[in-house]
Tab-separated table of C-alpha atoms and ligand atoms in Angstrom:
chain	number	residue	atom	x	y	z
L	1	MET	CA	21.365	-23.164	-73.770
L	2	ARG	CA	22.917	-25.637	-71.072
L	3	LEU	CA	22.523	-29.281	-71.767
L	4	ALA	CA	22.213	-31.636	-68.705
L	5	ASP	CA	25.684	-32.520	-67.445
L	6	ARG	CA	24.995	-36.325	-68.085
L	7	TYR	CA	24.811	-35.675	-71.639
L	8	SER	CA	27.947	-33.504	-71.807
L	9	ASN	CA	30.256	-36.276	-72.988
L	10	LEU	CA	28.199	-38.193	-75.318
L	11	GLN	CA	30.296	-40.679	-77.502
L	12	PRO	CA	28.832	-42.837	-80.381
L	13	SER	CA	28.246	-46.486	-79.460
L	14	GLY	CA	30.821	-49.093	-80.959
L	15	MET	CA	27.772	-50.080	-83.092
L	16	MET	CA	27.079	-46.830	-84.174
L	17	LYS	CA	30.692	-46.060	-85.145
L	18	ILE	CA	30.566	-48.930	-87.590
L	19	PHE	CA	27.112	-47.874	-88.990
L	20	GLN	CA	28.585	-44.249	-89.562
L	21	ALA	CA	31.721	-45.682	-91.355
L	22	VAL	CA	29.433	-47.992	-93.558
L	23	ASP	CA	27.390	-44.964	-94.728
L	24	LYS	CA	30.480	-43.422	-96.107
L	25	MET	CA	31.494	-46.613	-97.988
L	26	ASP	CA	30.493	-48.282	-101.223
L	27	GLY	CA	29.909	-52.074	-101.690
L	28	VAL	CA	29.659	-53.082	-98.128
L	29	ILE	CA	27.666	-56.085	-97.352
L	30	ASN	CA	26.287	-55.088	-94.018
L	31	LEU	CA	25.878	-57.973	-91.575
L	32	GLY	CA	25.731	-55.544	-88.554
L	33	ILE	CA	21.898	-55.048	-88.858
L	34	GLY	CA	19.587	-56.206	-86.295
L	35	GLU	CA	16.392	-56.375	-88.179
L	36	PRO	CA	14.938	-58.678	-90.358
L	37	ASP	CA	15.407	-58.004	-94.204
L	38	PHE	CA	11.757	-58.767	-95.174
L	39	ASP	CA	9.051	-56.176	-95.356
L	40	THR	CA	6.059	-56.301	-93.399
L	41	GLU	CA	3.564	-58.594	-95.310
L	42	HIS	CA	1.097	-56.562	-97.191
L	43	ASP	CA	-2.091	-58.138	-95.579
L	44	ILE	CA	-0.748	-56.743	-92.338
L	45	VAL	CA	-0.482	-53.247	-94.037
L	46	ASP	CA	-4.051	-53.641	-95.300
L	47	ALA	CA	-5.353	-54.377	-91.925
L	48	ALA	CA	-3.834	-51.038	-90.711
L	49	ALA	CA	-5.427	-49.251	-93.613
L	50	ALA	CA	-8.721	-51.058	-92.889
L	51	ALA	CA	-8.710	-49.998	-89.336
L	52	GLY	CA	-7.921	-46.454	-90.292
L	53	LYS	CA	-11.039	-46.412	-92.744
L	54	ASP	CA	-13.117	-47.944	-89.828
L	55	GLY	CA	-12.455	-44.947	-87.906
L	56	PHE	CA	-9.448	-46.159	-85.600
L	57	THR	CA	-7.653	-42.793	-85.831
L	58	HIS	CA	-8.341	-41.469	-82.340
L	59	TYR	CA	-6.576	-41.787	-79.046
L	60	PRO	CA	-6.315	-45.421	-78.114
L	61	PRO	CA	-7.165	-46.841	-74.663
L	62	LEU	CA	-4.008	-46.284	-72.536
L	63	PRO	CA	-2.820	-50.033	-72.082
L	64	GLY	CA	-3.813	-50.805	-75.639
L	65	TYR	CA	-7.094	-51.937	-77.420
L	66	ILE	CA	-8.671	-54.824	-75.416
L	67	ASP	CA	-8.883	-57.055	-78.633
L	68	VAL	CA	-5.068	-56.327	-79.286
L	69	ARG	CA	-4.197	-57.472	-75.702
L	70	GLU	CA	-6.400	-60.390	-76.077
L	71	ALA	CA	-4.504	-61.243	-79.238
L	72	VAL	CA	-1.213	-61.163	-77.331
L	73	CYS	CA	-2.626	-63.598	-74.563
L	74	ALA	CA	-3.825	-65.887	-77.281
L	75	TYR	CA	-0.498	-65.799	-79.152
L	76	TRP	CA	1.453	-66.647	-76.049
L	77	LYS	CA	-0.745	-69.417	-74.882
L	78	ARG	CA	-0.733	-70.977	-78.456
L	79	HIS	CA	3.060	-70.757	-78.948
L	80	HIS	CA	4.429	-70.985	-75.484
L	81	SER	CA	1.711	-72.336	-73.282
L	82	LEU	CA	2.021	-68.982	-71.323
L	83	GLU	CA	-1.336	-68.040	-69.555
L	84	SER	CA	-2.345	-64.490	-69.040
L	85	THR	CA	-5.161	-62.017	-69.093
L	86	PRO	CA	-5.604	-58.711	-70.841
L	87	GLU	CA	-5.057	-56.954	-67.382
L	88	GLU	CA	-1.637	-58.192	-67.528
L	89	VAL	CA	-0.833	-56.826	-70.814
L	90	LEU	CA	0.463	-53.449	-71.934
L	91	PHE	CA	1.006	-52.389	-75.490
L	92	THR	CA	4.197	-50.354	-75.969
L	93	SER	CA	6.023	-48.152	-78.311
L	94	GLY	CA	8.427	-50.640	-79.486
L	95	GLY	CA	10.043	-53.472	-77.551
L	96	MET	CA	12.346	-50.849	-76.207
L	97	GLN	CA	9.605	-49.103	-74.257
L	98	SER	CA	9.007	-52.063	-71.906
L	99	PRO	CA	12.118	-52.144	-69.923
L	100	HIS	CA	12.179	-48.442	-69.517
L	101	LEU	CA	8.622	-48.313	-68.037
L	102	ALA	CA	9.196	-51.166	-65.889
L	103	MET	CA	12.781	-49.816	-64.346
L	104	GLN	CA	10.771	-46.553	-63.793
L	105	ALA	CA	8.196	-48.407	-62.030
L	106	LEU	CA	10.477	-50.571	-59.879
L	107	LEU	CA	13.668	-49.029	-59.170
L	108	ASN	CA	14.773	-46.699	-56.532
L	109	LEU	CA	17.847	-44.446	-56.440
L	110	GLY	CA	20.839	-46.697	-55.732
L	111	ASP	CA	18.919	-50.000	-56.532
L	112	GLU	CA	20.918	-52.463	-58.409
L	113	VAL	CA	20.002	-54.428	-61.535
L	114	ILE	CA	22.031	-57.418	-62.813
L	115	LEU	CA	22.818	-57.304	-66.536
L	116	ILE	CA	24.085	-60.470	-68.115
L	117	GLU	CA	26.880	-59.786	-70.384
L	118	PRO	CA	27.126	-59.787	-73.485
L	119	TYR	CA	23.945	-57.711	-73.343
L	120	PHE	CA	21.613	-55.488	-75.619
L	121	GLY	CA	23.387	-51.987	-75.383
L	122	PRO	CA	20.489	-49.820	-74.251
L	123	TYR	CA	19.530	-51.673	-70.985
L	124	SER	CA	22.461	-50.066	-69.049
L	125	ALA	CA	21.462	-46.547	-70.048
L	126	GLN	CA	17.950	-47.313	-68.894
L	127	VAL	CA	18.975	-48.577	-65.611
L	128	GLU	CA	21.286	-45.440	-65.023
L	129	GLY	CA	18.449	-43.255	-66.029
L	130	CYS	CA	16.522	-44.260	-62.932
L	131	GLY	CA	19.454	-43.448	-60.823
L	132	ALA	CA	20.011	-47.301	-60.385
L	133	VAL	CA	23.145	-49.197	-60.742
L	134	PRO	CA	23.840	-51.686	-63.437
L	135	VAL	CA	25.750	-54.658	-62.181
L	136	ARG	CA	27.251	-56.725	-65.006
L	137	VAL	CA	27.764	-60.436	-64.695
L	138	GLU	CA	30.249	-61.906	-67.080
L	139	THR	CA	29.505	-65.077	-69.006
L	140	LYS	CA	31.442	-67.723	-70.916
L	141	GLU	CA	31.181	-69.180	-74.414
L	142	GLU	CA	31.611	-72.631	-72.682
L	143	ASN	CA	28.409	-71.976	-70.702
L	144	GLY	CA	26.474	-71.006	-73.842
L	145	PHE	CA	26.834	-67.199	-72.585
L	146	ALA	CA	24.263	-67.904	-69.834
L	147	PRO	CA	25.147	-67.293	-66.227
L	148	THR	CA	25.816	-69.902	-63.828
L	149	ALA	CA	24.263	-70.007	-60.388
L	150	SER	CA	27.331	-68.925	-58.740
L	151	ASP	CA	28.129	-66.124	-61.062
L	152	LEU	CA	24.606	-64.790	-60.130
L	153	GLU	CA	25.115	-65.450	-56.417
L	154	LYS	CA	28.246	-63.488	-56.322
L	155	ALA	CA	26.573	-60.525	-57.963
L	156	VAL	CA	23.573	-60.207	-55.542
L	157	THR	CA	23.711	-57.720	-52.711
L	158	PRO	CA	21.127	-56.306	-50.356
L	159	ARG	CA	20.543	-53.543	-53.048
L	160	THR	CA	19.742	-56.058	-55.828
L	161	LYS	CA	16.197	-55.372	-57.083
L	162	ALA	CA	16.073	-56.871	-60.439
L	163	LEU	CA	17.530	-59.018	-62.978
L	164	LEU	CA	17.514	-58.544	-66.678
L	165	LEU	CA	17.490	-61.760	-68.836
L	166	ASN	CA	17.398	-62.077	-72.585
L	167	THR	CA	16.774	-65.412	-74.432
L	168	PRO	CA	16.823	-66.116	-77.367
L	169	ASN	CA	19.871	-63.549	-77.014
L	170	ASN	CA	21.214	-60.751	-78.747
L	171	PRO	CA	24.101	-60.669	-79.589
L	172	THR	CA	25.084	-64.428	-78.990
L	173	GLY	CA	22.112	-65.985	-80.570
L	174	ARG	CA	22.156	-68.522	-77.899
L	175	VAL	CA	18.938	-69.834	-76.236
L	176	TYR	CA	19.031	-70.598	-72.449
L	177	PRO	CA	18.216	-74.352	-71.705
L	178	ARG	CA	15.478	-74.839	-69.161
L	179	GLU	CA	17.750	-76.263	-66.451
L	180	ARG	CA	19.863	-72.971	-66.358
L	181	MET	CA	16.664	-71.010	-66.284
L	182	GLU	CA	15.476	-73.142	-63.305
L	183	LYS	CA	18.842	-72.214	-61.572
L	184	ILE	CA	18.070	-68.421	-62.258
L	185	ALA	CA	14.592	-68.856	-60.949
L	186	ALA	CA	15.721	-70.457	-57.566
L	187	ILE	CA	18.109	-67.309	-57.208
L	188	ALA	CA	15.317	-64.831	-58.055
L	189	LYS	CA	13.202	-66.513	-55.474
L	190	LYS	CA	15.803	-66.792	-52.803
L	191	HIS	CA	16.781	-63.071	-53.111
L	192	ASP	CA	13.375	-61.660	-54.021
L	193	LEU	CA	14.441	-60.322	-57.224
L	194	PHE	CA	12.142	-59.193	-60.033
L	195	VAL	CA	12.929	-60.497	-63.539
L	196	MET	CA	12.491	-58.513	-66.706
L	197	SER	CA	12.840	-61.150	-69.319
L	198	ASP	CA	13.358	-59.675	-72.686
L	199	GLU	CA	11.935	-62.516	-75.047
L	200	ILE	CA	11.512	-60.276	-78.226
L	201	TYR	CA	13.015	-63.230	-80.391
L	202	GLU	CA	10.710	-65.991	-79.047
L	203	SER	CA	9.674	-67.082	-82.495
L	204	LEU	CA	13.218	-67.641	-83.850
L	205	VAL	CA	14.499	-70.728	-81.943
L	206	TYR	CA	16.205	-73.385	-83.957
L	207	ARG	CA	17.448	-75.676	-81.299
L	208	GLY	CA	15.565	-76.565	-78.156
L	209	VAL	CA	12.427	-74.688	-77.417
L	210	HIS	CA	11.705	-71.232	-76.049
L	211	VAL	CA	10.814	-71.222	-72.406
L	212	PRO	CA	9.109	-68.152	-71.065
L	213	PHE	CA	10.786	-67.424	-67.788
L	214	ALA	CA	7.295	-66.484	-66.393
L	215	SER	CA	6.287	-70.166	-67.054
L	216	LEU	CA	8.547	-71.638	-64.627
L	217	PRO	CA	7.002	-72.558	-61.275
L	218	GLY	CA	6.668	-69.472	-58.849
L	219	MET	CA	8.000	-67.127	-61.259
L	220	ARG	CA	4.863	-65.487	-62.978
L	221	GLU	CA	4.336	-63.236	-60.048
L	222	ARG	CA	7.935	-61.871	-60.482
L	223	THR	CA	8.278	-61.646	-63.991
L	224	LEU	CA	7.702	-59.101	-66.785
L	225	THR	CA	7.778	-60.848	-70.234
L	226	MET	CA	8.889	-58.373	-72.728
L	227	ALA	CA	8.492	-58.900	-76.558
L	228	GLY	CA	7.109	-57.362	-79.573
L	229	MET	CA	6.228	-57.308	-83.188
L	230	SER	CA	9.603	-56.006	-84.707
L	231	LYS	CA	11.396	-59.264	-85.057
L	232	SER	CA	8.776	-61.804	-85.424
L	233	HIS	CA	6.415	-60.082	-87.575
L	234	CYS	CA	9.158	-57.641	-89.455
L	235	MET	CA	7.390	-54.571	-88.057
L	236	THR	CA	10.446	-52.631	-86.919
L	237	GLY	CA	9.157	-49.459	-88.367
L	238	TRP	CA	5.776	-49.670	-86.951
L	239	ARG	CA	7.271	-49.334	-83.249
L	240	VAL	CA	5.009	-51.717	-81.350
L	241	GLY	CA	6.059	-54.069	-78.487
L	242	TYR	CA	4.183	-55.295	-75.539
L	243	ALA	CA	4.794	-56.540	-71.786
L	244	ILE	CA	2.901	-59.260	-69.775
L	245	GLY	CA	3.313	-59.212	-66.186
L	246	PRO	CA	1.698	-58.825	-62.797
L	247	ALA	CA	-1.422	-56.493	-63.223
L	248	GLU	CA	-0.054	-54.321	-60.266
L	249	LEU	CA	3.034	-53.544	-62.201
L	250	ILE	CA	1.132	-53.088	-65.642
L	251	LYS	CA	-0.966	-50.416	-63.907
L	252	ILE	CA	1.904	-48.238	-62.879
L	253	MET	CA	3.546	-48.733	-66.359
L	254	VAL	CA	0.282	-47.385	-67.891
L	255	VAL	CA	0.642	-44.353	-65.614
L	256	ILE	CA	4.201	-43.511	-66.619
L	257	ALA	CA	3.450	-44.147	-70.324
L	258	SER	CA	0.509	-41.917	-70.243
L	259	ALA	CA	3.000	-39.221	-69.154
L	260	GLN	CA	5.246	-39.989	-72.225
L	261	THR	CA	3.434	-41.342	-75.016
L	262	PHE	CA	-0.176	-41.384	-74.221
L	263	GLY	CA	-0.777	-44.790	-75.729
L	264	VAL	CA	0.626	-46.517	-78.889
L	265	ASN	CA	-0.465	-45.772	-82.635
L	266	SER	CA	-4.002	-46.971	-83.096
L	267	LEU	CA	-3.440	-48.282	-86.759
L	268	ALA	CA	-0.250	-50.222	-85.581
L	269	GLN	CA	-2.068	-51.795	-82.566
L	270	LYS	CA	-4.878	-53.082	-85.027
L	271	ALA	CA	-2.372	-54.226	-87.497
L	272	SER	CA	-0.433	-56.034	-84.719
L	273	ALA	CA	-3.715	-57.650	-83.498
L	274	TYR	CA	-4.340	-59.076	-87.032
L	275	ALA	CA	-0.841	-60.195	-87.339
L	276	LEU	CA	-0.634	-62.022	-83.966
L	277	THR	CA	-3.720	-63.807	-84.888
L	278	ASN	CA	-3.238	-64.593	-88.656
L	279	HIS	CA	0.528	-65.126	-89.332
L	280	ASP	CA	1.651	-68.336	-87.580
L	281	ALA	CA	2.328	-69.994	-91.068
L	282	LYS	CA	4.524	-67.020	-92.077
L	283	LEU	CA	6.316	-67.117	-88.800
L	284	LYS	CA	7.413	-70.797	-89.510
L	285	GLU	CA	8.168	-69.800	-93.023
L	286	ARG	CA	10.588	-67.027	-92.022
L	287	LYS	CA	12.115	-69.078	-89.210
L	288	ASN	CA	12.993	-71.808	-91.555
L	289	ILE	CA	14.567	-69.219	-93.941
L	290	PHE	CA	16.631	-67.926	-91.114
L	291	ALA	CA	17.493	-71.306	-89.968
L	292	SER	CA	19.017	-72.250	-93.340
L	293	ARG	CA	20.887	-68.949	-93.546
L	294	MET	CA	22.329	-69.272	-89.994
L	295	GLN	CA	23.475	-73.035	-90.579
L	296	TYR	CA	25.178	-72.087	-93.766
L	297	VAL	CA	26.892	-69.004	-92.226
L	298	ALA	CA	27.891	-70.873	-89.134
L	299	SER	CA	29.344	-73.725	-91.420
L	300	ARG	CA	31.349	-71.361	-93.457
L	301	LEU	CA	32.759	-69.502	-90.479
L	302	ASN	CA	33.919	-72.926	-89.047
L	303	GLU	CA	35.869	-73.557	-92.291
L	304	MET	CA	37.701	-70.365	-92.048
L	305	LYS	CA	41.184	-70.121	-90.656
L	306	ASN	CA	41.237	-69.355	-86.855
L	307	VAL	CA	37.324	-68.784	-86.666
L	308	LYS	CA	35.122	-70.853	-84.429
L	309	CYS	CA	31.343	-70.757	-84.467
L	310	ALA	CA	28.789	-72.464	-82.243
L	311	GLU	CA	25.686	-73.907	-83.916
L	312	ALA	CA	22.860	-71.589	-84.584
L	313	GLU	CA	20.418	-71.753	-81.630
L	314	GLY	CA	18.016	-68.701	-82.010
L	315	ALA	CA	17.515	-64.935	-83.025
L	316	PHE	CA	19.308	-64.198	-86.246
L	317	TYR	CA	22.781	-63.651	-84.653
L	318	LEU	CA	25.972	-65.710	-84.551
L	319	PHE	CA	28.780	-64.941	-82.301
L	320	PRO	CA	31.939	-66.522	-83.605
L	321	SER	CA	35.065	-66.490	-81.870
L	322	VAL	CA	38.027	-64.804	-83.723
L	323	LYS	CA	40.635	-65.164	-80.850
L	324	GLY	CA	42.570	-67.592	-83.016
L	325	THR	CA	43.483	-64.659	-85.401
L	326	GLY	CA	45.383	-63.079	-82.611
L	327	LEU	CA	43.424	-59.802	-83.319
L	328	LYS	CA	41.185	-58.025	-80.670
L	329	SER	CA	37.413	-58.131	-81.857
L	330	GLU	CA	37.445	-54.376	-82.639
L	331	GLU	CA	40.516	-54.725	-84.619
L	332	PHE	CA	39.337	-57.564	-86.757
L	333	VAL	CA	35.866	-55.762	-87.371
L	334	TRP	CA	37.414	-52.731	-88.589
L	335	LYS	CA	40.196	-54.441	-90.691
L	336	LEU	CA	37.368	-56.830	-92.257
L	337	LEU	CA	35.344	-53.784	-93.118
L	338	GLU	CA	38.058	-51.672	-94.664
L	339	ASN	CA	39.851	-54.496	-96.533
L	340	SER	CA	36.875	-56.693	-97.583
L	341	ARG	CA	33.821	-54.469	-97.104
L	342	VAL	CA	32.025	-56.610	-94.700
L	343	ALA	CA	30.377	-55.080	-91.677
L	344	SER	CA	30.032	-56.953	-88.385
L	345	ILE	CA	29.801	-55.671	-84.941
L	346	PRO	CA	32.692	-56.140	-82.308
L	347	GLY	CA	31.851	-58.176	-79.444
L	348	PRO	CA	32.769	-55.663	-76.654
L	349	ALA	CA	29.980	-53.279	-77.883
L	350	PHE	CA	27.850	-55.575	-75.869
L	351	GLY	CA	30.096	-55.820	-72.704
L	352	ALA	CA	33.627	-56.936	-71.760
L	353	SER	CA	32.598	-60.774	-72.135
L	354	GLY	CA	32.213	-60.081	-75.864
L	355	GLU	CA	36.097	-59.719	-76.233
L	356	GLY	CA	37.296	-62.059	-78.740
L	357	PHE	CA	34.011	-62.445	-80.528
L	358	ILE	CA	32.149	-60.534	-83.363
L	359	ARG	CA	28.451	-60.337	-83.995
L	360	ILE	CA	27.150	-61.533	-87.465
L	361	ALA	CA	23.525	-60.754	-88.247
L	362	CYS	CA	21.999	-63.392	-90.870
L	363	THR	CA	19.686	-60.543	-92.079
L	364	ARG	CA	20.865	-60.468	-95.676
L	365	SER	CA	19.813	-62.734	-98.586
L	366	MET	CA	21.513	-66.042	-99.244
L	367	ASP	CA	23.432	-64.484	-102.075
L	368	GLU	CA	24.652	-61.573	-100.131
L	369	LEU	CA	25.623	-64.041	-97.248
L	370	THR	CA	27.578	-66.239	-99.785
L	371	GLN	CA	29.515	-63.280	-100.974
L	372	ALA	CA	30.126	-61.927	-97.466
L	373	MET	CA	31.459	-65.278	-96.347
L	374	ASP	CA	33.559	-65.428	-99.574
L	375	ARG	CA	35.117	-62.192	-98.677
L	376	MET	CA	35.634	-63.092	-94.945
L	377	GLU	CA	37.249	-66.195	-95.853
L	378	ALA	CA	39.894	-64.649	-97.972
L	379	PHE	CA	40.374	-62.109	-95.360
L	380	CYS	CA	41.013	-64.607	-92.605
L	381	LYS	CA	43.470	-66.417	-95.014
L	382	SER	CA	45.328	-63.196	-95.575
L	383	LEU	CA	45.930	-62.455	-91.811
X	1	PLP	N1	15.543	-56.250	-76.973
X	1	PLP	C1	16.446	-56.716	-77.806
X	1	PLP	C2	17.169	-57.948	-77.181
X	1	PLP	C3	16.570	-56.290	-79.192
X	1	PLP	O1	17.643	-56.796	-79.720
X	1	PLP	C4	15.957	-55.338	-79.581
X	1	PLP	C5	16.039	-54.638	-80.949
X	1	PLP	O2	17.104	-54.862	-81.678
X	1	PLP	C6	14.996	-54.864	-78.778
X	1	PLP	C7	14.538	-55.124	-77.489
X	1	PLP	C8	14.182	-53.649	-79.078
X	1	PLP	O3	13.029	-53.905	-80.206
X	1	PLP	P1	12.003	-52.734	-80.798
X	1	PLP	O4	12.813	-52.453	-82.000
X	1	PLP	O5	10.746	-53.467	-80.862
X	1	PLP	O6	12.137	-51.610	-79.835
């Protein structure tokens, strides 16, 4: 067998290395995991089982069942005042499939896509998979890890086709304020850029509000809103997500998906429609739980020697600075894991702008978070 050259030197990612080490260790409190620790609510599971018994066991319509797409439109209108029609919605296999399909639909060889650091790792492989070029824009903590207009302007070239945004952000947990989004929108308009806006953490905002990029004036026709069920409804294992965008683009994405997955699991779609329609109270409940965990962890981090952490804004991540310890992020994370059995992710796993920071996911119970913070506090004191 001769594998493709592009896979001949495959290395585990920074995050993968940590998880592989954690698997071999006992007693680790893993704050590296980017998924809610809550199981899917049982009535959502029941909705899937009921759909199965009602005969939804066949190939689904390629873009998704109409009631499921209507549920997406209603959810975004109710929560974020974003108007859309079912023709503008595609149900996908996990949130991950949306950027992949959109890039396949939009990018020609050599086109450039702006990625804002620090960013969710898989984006760059998706860009490169289309023969396009990721152009990384560094950001700074003092700007909330959001790009300034001049940072973006400098990155734009005649080959720039698209821009990938993610707010609330993984890994920083920061939420872009409206004014910053408006500046980005002005640049998108000026240079005719398409915007892939990853808003998968839309339901987890603790400070300010979530502004869908597509809701800004003139942006709807040049934005794909990408989200899903994984984080909001604790449905990571169901692998369901969706994209909302111009019908012309959605049509092409459907054609590409039909050659890949041929639609999304029928039962998971029906369960998602149920969840999107009936679980607003649960969303609020879980948001409050994450908010108290994040506030607690941020305040504990700020009491630690040489650690500084911004207030929780969104998602379930904190991105404290460990620069004061004099250790590089990677060194800090590995020492913390080996000496104190607390797992976190080094900031540079998300791009060079992450140097000096670590990602902490508040996806453990309050008891475990307390223990983890006790261990980390002792570790920092010992440095
Ligand atoms: N986008 C971001 C920013 C994420 O953090 C994740 C998952 O961690 C995804 C997309 C993918 O979500 P899914 O598990 O639904 O594919």
